[in-house]
CSV table of C-alpha atoms and ligand atoms in Angstrom, one decimal:
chain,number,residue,atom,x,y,z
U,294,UNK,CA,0.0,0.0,0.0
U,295,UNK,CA,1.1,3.4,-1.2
U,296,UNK,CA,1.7,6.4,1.5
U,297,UNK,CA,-1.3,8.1,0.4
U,298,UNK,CA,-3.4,5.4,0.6
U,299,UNK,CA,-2.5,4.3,3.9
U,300,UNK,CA,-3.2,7.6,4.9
U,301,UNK,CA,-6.6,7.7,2.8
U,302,UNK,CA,-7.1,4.2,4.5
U,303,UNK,CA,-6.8,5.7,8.7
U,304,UNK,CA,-8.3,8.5,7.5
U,305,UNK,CA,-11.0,7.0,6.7
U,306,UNK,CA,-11.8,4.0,9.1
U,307,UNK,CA,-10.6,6.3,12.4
U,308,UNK,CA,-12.7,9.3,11.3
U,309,UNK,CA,-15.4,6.6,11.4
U,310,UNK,CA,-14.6,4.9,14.4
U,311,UNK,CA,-12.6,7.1,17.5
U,312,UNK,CA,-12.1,4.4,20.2
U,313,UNK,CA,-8.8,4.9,20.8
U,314,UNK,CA,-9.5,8.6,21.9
U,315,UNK,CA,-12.8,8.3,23.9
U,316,UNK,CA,-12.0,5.9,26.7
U,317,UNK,CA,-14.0,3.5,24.9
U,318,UNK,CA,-10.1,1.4,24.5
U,319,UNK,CA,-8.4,3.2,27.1
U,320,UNK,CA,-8.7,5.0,30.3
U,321,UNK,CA,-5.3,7.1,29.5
U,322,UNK,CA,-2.6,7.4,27.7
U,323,UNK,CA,0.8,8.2,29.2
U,324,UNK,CA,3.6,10.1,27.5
U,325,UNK,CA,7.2,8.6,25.8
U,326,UNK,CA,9.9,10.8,25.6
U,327,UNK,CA,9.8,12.4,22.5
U,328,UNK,CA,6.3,14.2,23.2
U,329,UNK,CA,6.8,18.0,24.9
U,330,UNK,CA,4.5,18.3,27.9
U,331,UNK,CA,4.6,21.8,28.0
U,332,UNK,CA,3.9,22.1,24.4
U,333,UNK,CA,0.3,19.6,24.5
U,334,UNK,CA,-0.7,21.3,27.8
U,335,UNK,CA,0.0,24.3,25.5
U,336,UNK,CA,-2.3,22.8,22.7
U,337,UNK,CA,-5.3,21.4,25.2
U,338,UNK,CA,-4.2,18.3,26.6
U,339,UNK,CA,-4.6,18.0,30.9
U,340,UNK,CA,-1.3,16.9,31.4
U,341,UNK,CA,-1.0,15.3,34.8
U,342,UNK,CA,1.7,13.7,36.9
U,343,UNK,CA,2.5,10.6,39.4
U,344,UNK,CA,5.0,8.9,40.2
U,345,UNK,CA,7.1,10.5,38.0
U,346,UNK,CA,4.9,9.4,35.2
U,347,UNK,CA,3.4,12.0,33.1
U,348,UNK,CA,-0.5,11.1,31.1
U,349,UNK,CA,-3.1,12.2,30.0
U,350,UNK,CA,-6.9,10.5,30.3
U,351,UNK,CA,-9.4,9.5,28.3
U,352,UNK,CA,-11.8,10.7,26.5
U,353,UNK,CA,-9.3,13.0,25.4
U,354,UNK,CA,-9.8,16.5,25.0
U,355,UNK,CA,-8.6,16.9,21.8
U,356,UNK,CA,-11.2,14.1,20.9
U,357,UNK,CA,-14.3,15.4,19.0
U,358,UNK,CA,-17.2,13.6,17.2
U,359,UNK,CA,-19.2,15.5,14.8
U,360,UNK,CA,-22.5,14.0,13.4
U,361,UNK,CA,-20.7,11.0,13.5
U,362,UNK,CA,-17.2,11.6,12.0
U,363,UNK,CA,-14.3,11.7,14.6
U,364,UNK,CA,-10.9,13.6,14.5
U,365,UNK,CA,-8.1,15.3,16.6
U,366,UNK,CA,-8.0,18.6,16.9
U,367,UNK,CA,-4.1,18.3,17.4
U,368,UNK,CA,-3.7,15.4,14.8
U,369,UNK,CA,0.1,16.9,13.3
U,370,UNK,CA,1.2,17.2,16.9
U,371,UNK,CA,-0.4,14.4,18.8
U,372,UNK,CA,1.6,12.5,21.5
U,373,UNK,CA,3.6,9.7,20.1
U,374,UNK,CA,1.8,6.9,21.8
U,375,UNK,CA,-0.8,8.1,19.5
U,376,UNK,CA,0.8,7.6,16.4
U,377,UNK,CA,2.5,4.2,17.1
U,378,UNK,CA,-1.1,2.8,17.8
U,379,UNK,CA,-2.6,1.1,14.9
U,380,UNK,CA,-5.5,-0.9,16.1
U,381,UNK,CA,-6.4,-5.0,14.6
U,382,UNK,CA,-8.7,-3.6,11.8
U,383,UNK,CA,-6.4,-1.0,11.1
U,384,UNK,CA,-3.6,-3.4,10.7
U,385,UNK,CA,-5.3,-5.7,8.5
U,386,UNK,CA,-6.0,-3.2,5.9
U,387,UNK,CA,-3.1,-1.7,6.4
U,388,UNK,CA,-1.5,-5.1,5.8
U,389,UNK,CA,-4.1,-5.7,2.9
U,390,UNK,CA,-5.3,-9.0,5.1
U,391,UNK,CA,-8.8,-7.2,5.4
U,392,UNK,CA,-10.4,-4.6,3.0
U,393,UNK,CA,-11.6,-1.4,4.5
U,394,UNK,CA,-15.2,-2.5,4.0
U,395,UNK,CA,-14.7,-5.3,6.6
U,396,UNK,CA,-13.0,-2.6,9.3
U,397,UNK,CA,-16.0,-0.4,9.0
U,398,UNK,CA,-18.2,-3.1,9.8
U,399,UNK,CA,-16.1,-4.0,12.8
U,400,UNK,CA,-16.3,-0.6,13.6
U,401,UNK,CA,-19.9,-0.4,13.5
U,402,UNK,CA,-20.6,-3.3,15.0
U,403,UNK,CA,-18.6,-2.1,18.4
U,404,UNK,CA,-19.8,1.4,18.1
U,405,UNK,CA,-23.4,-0.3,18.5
U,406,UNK,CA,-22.5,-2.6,21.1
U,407,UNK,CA,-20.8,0.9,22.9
U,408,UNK,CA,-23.9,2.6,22.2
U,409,UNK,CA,-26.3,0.1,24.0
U,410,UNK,CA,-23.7,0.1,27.2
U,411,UNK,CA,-24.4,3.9,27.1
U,412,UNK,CA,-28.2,3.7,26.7
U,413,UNK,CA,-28.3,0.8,30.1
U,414,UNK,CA,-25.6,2.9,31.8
U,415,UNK,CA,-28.0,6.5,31.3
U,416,UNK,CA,-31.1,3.7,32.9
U,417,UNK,CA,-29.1,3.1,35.9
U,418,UNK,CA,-27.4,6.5,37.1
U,419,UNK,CA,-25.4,9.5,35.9
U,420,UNK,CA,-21.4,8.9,35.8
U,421,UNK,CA,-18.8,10.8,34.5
U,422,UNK,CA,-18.7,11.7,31.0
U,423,UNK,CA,-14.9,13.1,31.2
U,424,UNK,CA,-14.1,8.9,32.4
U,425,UNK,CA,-13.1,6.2,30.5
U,426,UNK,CA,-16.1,4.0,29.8
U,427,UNK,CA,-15.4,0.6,31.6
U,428,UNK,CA,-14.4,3.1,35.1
U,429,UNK,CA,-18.3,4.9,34.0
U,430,UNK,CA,-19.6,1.3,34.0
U,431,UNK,CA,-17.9,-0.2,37.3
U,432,UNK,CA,-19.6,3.2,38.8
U,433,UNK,CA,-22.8,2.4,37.5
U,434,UNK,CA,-22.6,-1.2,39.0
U,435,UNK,CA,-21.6,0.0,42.5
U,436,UNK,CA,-24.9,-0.9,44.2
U,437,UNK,CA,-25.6,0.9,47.3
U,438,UNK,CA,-25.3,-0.9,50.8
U,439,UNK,CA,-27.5,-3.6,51.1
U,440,UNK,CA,-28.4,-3.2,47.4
U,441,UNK,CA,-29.9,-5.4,45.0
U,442,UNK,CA,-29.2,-5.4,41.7
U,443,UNK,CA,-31.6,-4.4,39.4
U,444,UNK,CA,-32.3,-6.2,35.7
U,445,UNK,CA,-30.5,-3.3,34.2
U,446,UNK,CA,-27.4,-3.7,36.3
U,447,UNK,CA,-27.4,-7.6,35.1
U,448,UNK,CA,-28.4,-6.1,31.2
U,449,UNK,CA,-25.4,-3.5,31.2
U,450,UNK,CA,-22.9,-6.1,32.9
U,451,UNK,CA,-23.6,-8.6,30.1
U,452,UNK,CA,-23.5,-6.0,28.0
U,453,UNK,CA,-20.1,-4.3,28.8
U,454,UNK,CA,-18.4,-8.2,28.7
U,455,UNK,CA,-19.9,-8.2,25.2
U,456,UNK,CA,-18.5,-5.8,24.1
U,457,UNK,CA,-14.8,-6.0,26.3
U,458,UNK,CA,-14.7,-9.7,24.3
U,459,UNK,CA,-15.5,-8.0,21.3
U,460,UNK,CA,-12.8,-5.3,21.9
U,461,UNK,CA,-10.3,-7.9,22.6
U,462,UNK,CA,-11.2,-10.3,19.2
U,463,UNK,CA,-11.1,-7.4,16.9
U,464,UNK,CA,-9.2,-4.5,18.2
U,465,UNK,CA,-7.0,-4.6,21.0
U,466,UNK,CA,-3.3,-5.1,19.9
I,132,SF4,S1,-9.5,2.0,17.3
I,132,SF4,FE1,-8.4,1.7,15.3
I,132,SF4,S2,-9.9,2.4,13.7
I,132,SF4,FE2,-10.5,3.2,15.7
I,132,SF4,S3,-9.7,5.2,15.7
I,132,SF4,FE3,-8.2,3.9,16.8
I,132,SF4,S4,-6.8,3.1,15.2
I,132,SF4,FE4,-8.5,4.1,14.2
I,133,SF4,S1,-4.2,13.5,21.1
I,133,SF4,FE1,-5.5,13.0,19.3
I,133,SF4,S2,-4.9,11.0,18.7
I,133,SF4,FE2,-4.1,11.2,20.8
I,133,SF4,S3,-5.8,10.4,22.1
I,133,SF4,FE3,-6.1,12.6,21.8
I,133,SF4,S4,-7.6,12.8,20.1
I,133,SF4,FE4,-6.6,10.7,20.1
């Protein structure tokens, strides 16, 4: 595969997809050296520290989703954890094992199984939309003292494995 289309190719299956920027694959991402702290707190990113390790979390902040399309807002300077990731699907067509048809129905298939974890999460009780989504869903499943859990908490558990196997077939590397 050409430069260009490699480029055409993440271009167009991330722009469709955006789970490795809003905590749907990660919870954060922490910097290598190479990447200039000072320079992406500079350009939007909450840079934060411990133990001597700097990250940043997910979703990230220079994550946006627009009618559907995804993209970074600091995509030329983006931290180089970022641009070493490639995820499974991307790989495969990158590779030419899988054509960029069969990503994007990958990618819609876990953006629908991510969608009804949202819609069972939203039935059981507000969380944190600047979290990662599996720390959004353990909150959810905290039951009060002497709780009982409800059919949604048994729905969005089975739901959230779903899709975590799913995640771990298709796109975790
Ligand atoms: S998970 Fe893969 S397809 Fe989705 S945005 Fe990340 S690299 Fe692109
Ligand atoms: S800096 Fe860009 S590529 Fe990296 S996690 Fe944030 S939105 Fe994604």
């Amino acid at each position: 595969m050409t430069d260009t289309n490699a480029s055409r190719s993440t271009e167009d299956l991330c722009s469709s997809c955006g789970m490795c920027c809003d905590g749907v694959l990660f919870h954060s991402v922490e910097l290598q050296s190479g990447d200039q702290p000072r320079k992406l707190s500079a350009l939007g990113l909450k840079i934060r520290k411990q133990k001597g390790v700097e990250y940043f979390l997910q979703p990230c902040s220079a994550h946006r989703e627009v009618e559907g399309k995804c993209s970074c807002v600091i995509y030329e300077d983006r931290p180089v954890r970022c641009r070493a990731f490639d995820c499974q699907q991307l790989r495969g067509v990158l590779a030419g094992d899988i054509t960029q048809e069969v990503a994007l129905v990958k990618i819609r298939e876990a953006r629908e199984k991510v969608a009804l974890v949202h819609s069972l999460m939203a039935q059981i009780s507000e969380t944190n939309p600047n979290r990662s989504l599996a720390h959004r869903v353990a909150n959810a499943l905290t039951l009060p003292k002497d709780g009982v859990p409800s059919p949604q908490h048994d729905e969005l558990k089975v739901a959230m494995e779903h899709l975590e196997s799913f995640l771990v077939k298709e796109f975790r590397v």
